[in-house]
PDB file of C-alpha atoms in Angstrom:
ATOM      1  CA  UNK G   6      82.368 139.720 166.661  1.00  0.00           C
ATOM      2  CA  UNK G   7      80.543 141.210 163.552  1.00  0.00           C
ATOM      3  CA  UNK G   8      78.641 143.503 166.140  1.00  0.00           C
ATOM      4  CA  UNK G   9      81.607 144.378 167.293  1.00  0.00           C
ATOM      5  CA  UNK G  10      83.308 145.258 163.791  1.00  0.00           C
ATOM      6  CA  UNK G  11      80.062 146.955 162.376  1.00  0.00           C
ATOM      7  CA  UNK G  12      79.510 149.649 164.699  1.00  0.00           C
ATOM      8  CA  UNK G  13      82.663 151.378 164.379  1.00  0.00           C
ATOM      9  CA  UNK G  14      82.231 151.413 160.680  1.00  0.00           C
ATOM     10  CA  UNK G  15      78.966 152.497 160.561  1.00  0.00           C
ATOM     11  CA  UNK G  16      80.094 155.487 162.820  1.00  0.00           C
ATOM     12  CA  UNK G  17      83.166 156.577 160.654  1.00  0.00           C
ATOM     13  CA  UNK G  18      80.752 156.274 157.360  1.00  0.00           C
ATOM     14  CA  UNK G  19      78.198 158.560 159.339  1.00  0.00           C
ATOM     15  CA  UNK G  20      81.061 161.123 160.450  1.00  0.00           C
ATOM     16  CA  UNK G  21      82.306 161.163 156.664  1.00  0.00           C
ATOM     17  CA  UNK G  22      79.462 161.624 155.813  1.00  0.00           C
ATOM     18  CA  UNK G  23      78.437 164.426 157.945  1.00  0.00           C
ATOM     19  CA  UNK G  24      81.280 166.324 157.693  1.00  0.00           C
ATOM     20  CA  UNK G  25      81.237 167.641 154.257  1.00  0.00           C
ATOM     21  CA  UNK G  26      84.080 165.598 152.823  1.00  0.00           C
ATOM     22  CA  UNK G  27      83.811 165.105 148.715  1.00  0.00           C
ATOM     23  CA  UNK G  28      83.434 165.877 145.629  1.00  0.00           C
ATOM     24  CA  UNK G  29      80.010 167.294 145.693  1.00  0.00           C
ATOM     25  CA  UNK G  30      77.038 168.212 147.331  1.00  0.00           C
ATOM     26  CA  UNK G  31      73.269 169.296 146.412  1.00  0.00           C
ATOM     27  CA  UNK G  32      70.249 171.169 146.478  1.00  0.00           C
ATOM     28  CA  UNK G  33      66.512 170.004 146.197  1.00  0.00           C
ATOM     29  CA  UNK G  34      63.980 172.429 145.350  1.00  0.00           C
ATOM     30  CA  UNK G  35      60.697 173.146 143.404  1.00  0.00           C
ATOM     31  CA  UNK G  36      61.279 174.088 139.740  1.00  0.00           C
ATOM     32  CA  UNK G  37      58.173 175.326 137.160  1.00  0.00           C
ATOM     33  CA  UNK G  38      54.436 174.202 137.894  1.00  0.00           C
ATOM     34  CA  UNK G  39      55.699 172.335 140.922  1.00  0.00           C
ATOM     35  CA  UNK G  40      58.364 170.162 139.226  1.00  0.00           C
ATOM     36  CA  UNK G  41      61.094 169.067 141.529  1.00  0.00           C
ATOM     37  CA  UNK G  42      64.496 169.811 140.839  1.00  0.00           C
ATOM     38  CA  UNK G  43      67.658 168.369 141.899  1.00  0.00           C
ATOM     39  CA  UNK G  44      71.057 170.528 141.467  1.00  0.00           C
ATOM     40  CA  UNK G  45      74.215 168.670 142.508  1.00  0.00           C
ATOM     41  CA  UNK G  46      77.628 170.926 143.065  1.00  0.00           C
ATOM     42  CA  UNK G  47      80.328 169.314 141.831  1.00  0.00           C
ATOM     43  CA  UNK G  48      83.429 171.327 143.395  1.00  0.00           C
ATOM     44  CA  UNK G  49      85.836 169.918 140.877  1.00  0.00           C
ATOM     45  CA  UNK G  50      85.370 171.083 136.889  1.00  0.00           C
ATOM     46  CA  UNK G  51      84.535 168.253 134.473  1.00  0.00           C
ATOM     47  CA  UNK G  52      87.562 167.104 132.358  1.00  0.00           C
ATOM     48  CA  UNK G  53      87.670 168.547 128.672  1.00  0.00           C
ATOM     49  CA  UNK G  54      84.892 166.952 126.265  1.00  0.00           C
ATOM     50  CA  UNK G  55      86.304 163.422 124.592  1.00  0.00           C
ATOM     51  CA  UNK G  56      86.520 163.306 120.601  1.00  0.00           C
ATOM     52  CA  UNK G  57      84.758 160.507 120.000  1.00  0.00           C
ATOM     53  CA  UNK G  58      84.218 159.915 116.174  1.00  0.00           C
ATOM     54  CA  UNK G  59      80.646 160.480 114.833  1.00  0.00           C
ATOM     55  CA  UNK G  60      78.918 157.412 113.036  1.00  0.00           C
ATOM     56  CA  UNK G  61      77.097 157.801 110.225  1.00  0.00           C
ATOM     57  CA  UNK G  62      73.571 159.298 110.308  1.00  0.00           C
ATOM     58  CA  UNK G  63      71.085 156.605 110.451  1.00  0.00           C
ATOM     59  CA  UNK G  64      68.820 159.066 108.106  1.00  0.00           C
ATOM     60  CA  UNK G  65      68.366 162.281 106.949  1.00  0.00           C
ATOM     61  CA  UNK G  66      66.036 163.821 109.528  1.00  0.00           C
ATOM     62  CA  UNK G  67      68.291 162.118 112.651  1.00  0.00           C
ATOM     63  CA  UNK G  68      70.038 164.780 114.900  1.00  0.00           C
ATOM     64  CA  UNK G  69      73.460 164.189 116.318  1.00  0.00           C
ATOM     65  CA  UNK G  70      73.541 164.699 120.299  1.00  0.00           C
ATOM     66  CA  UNK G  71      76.725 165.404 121.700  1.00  0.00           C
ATOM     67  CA  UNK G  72      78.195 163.240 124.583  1.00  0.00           C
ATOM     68  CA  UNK G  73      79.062 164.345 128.194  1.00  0.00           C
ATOM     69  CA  UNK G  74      80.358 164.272 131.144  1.00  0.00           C
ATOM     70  CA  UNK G  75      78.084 162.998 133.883  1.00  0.00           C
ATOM     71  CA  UNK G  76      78.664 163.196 137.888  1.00  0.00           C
ATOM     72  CA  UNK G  77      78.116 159.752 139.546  1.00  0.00           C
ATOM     73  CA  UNK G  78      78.376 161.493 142.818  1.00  0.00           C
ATOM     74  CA  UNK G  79      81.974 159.788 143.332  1.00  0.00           C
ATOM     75  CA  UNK G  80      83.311 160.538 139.771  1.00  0.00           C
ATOM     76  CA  UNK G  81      82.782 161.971 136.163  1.00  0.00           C
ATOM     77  CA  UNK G  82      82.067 159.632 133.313  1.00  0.00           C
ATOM     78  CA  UNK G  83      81.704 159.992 129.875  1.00  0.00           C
ATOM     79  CA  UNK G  84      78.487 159.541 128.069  1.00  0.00           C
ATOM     80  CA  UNK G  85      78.904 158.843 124.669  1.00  0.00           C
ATOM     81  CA  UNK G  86      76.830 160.818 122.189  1.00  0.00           C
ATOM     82  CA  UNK G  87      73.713 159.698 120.237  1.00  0.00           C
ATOM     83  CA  UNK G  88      71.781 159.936 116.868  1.00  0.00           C
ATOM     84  CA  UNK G  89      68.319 160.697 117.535  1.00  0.00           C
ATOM     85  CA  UNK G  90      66.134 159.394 115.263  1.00  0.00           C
ATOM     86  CA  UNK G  91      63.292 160.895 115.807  1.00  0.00           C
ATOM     87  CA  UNK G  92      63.671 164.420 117.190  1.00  0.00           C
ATOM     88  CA  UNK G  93      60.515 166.335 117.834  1.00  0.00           C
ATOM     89  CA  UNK G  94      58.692 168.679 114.738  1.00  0.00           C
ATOM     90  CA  UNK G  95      59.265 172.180 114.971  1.00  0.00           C
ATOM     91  CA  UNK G  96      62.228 171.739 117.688  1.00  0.00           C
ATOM     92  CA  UNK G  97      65.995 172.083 118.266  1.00  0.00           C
ATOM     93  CA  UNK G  98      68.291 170.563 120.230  1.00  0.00           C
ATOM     94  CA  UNK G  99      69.695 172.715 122.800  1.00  0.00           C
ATOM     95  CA  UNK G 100      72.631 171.660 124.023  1.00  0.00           C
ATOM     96  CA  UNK G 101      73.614 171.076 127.799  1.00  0.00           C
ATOM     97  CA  UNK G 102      76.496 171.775 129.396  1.00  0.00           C
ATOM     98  CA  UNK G 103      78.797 172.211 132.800  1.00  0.00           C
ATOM     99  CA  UNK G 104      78.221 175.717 134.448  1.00  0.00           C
ATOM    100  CA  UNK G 105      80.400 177.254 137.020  1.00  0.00           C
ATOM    101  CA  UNK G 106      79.192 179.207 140.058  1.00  0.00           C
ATOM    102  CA  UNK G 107      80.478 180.026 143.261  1.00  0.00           C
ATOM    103  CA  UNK G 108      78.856 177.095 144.684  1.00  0.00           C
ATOM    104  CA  UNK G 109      80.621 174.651 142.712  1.00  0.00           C
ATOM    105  CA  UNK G 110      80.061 173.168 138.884  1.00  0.00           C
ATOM    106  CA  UNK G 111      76.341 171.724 137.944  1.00  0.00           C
ATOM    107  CA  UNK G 112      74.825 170.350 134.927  1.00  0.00           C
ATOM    108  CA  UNK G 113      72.706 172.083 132.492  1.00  0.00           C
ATOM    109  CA  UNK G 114      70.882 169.385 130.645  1.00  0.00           C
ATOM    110  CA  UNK G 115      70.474 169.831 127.061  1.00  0.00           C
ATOM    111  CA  UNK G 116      67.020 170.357 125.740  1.00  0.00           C
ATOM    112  CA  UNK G 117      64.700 170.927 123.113  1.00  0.00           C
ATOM    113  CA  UNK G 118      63.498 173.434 122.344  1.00  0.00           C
ATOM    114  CA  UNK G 119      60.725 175.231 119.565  1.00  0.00           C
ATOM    115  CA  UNK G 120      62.240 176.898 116.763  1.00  0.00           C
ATOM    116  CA  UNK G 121      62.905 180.698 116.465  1.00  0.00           C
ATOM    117  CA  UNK G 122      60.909 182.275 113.896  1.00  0.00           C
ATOM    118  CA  UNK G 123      57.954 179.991 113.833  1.00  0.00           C
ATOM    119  CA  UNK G 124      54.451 180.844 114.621  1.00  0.00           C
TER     120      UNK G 124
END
């Protein structure tokens, strides 16, 4: 009876599956020096970005990082944003964000990055 029941299902989860019904879909390629790279479409826009009060710094040198919206590859959820305690000399935090493209929405990940100006 199970043997029965399974195969069916299995079938209809492939055909689902195969048939482009969603919420996203993605590319895999090579990014710098042979880094792989994973871009996921979303073809719905994230909602609007949560206020979510800040806490207090934890010191003087700490650097807020804003929260987001992240793609589970069934829905968005929020990530709450973080003090960093200890960001990186001579950097700054870029931050990420969603980006729209013909292809769909993706995910720019923040980043940091070296200061302007310095030698």
């Amino acid at each position: 009876m199970k043997a029965r029941l399974f195969l069916p299902l299995a079938a209809a989860a492939a055909a689902v599956a195969l048939s482009g019904c969603g919420y996203g879909y993605g590319f895999h390629g090579r990014g710098p020096v042979g880094m792989d790279i994973s871009i996921v479409y979303v073809r719905t826009a994230p909602p609007p970005p949560r206020f979510v009060p800040r806490p207090p710094a934890p010191s003087a040198t700490a650097i807020w990082i804003d929260g987001y919206w992240n793609w589970t590859g069934v829905t968005f959820v929020w990530v709450d944003g973080y003090w960093e305690r200890n960001p990186p000399p001579g950097r700054t935090w870029e931050p990420g964000g969603w980006v729209q493209t013909p292809q769909g929405w993706y995910r720019q990940p923040g980043r940091w990055v070296e200061r302007r100006g310095r030698r």
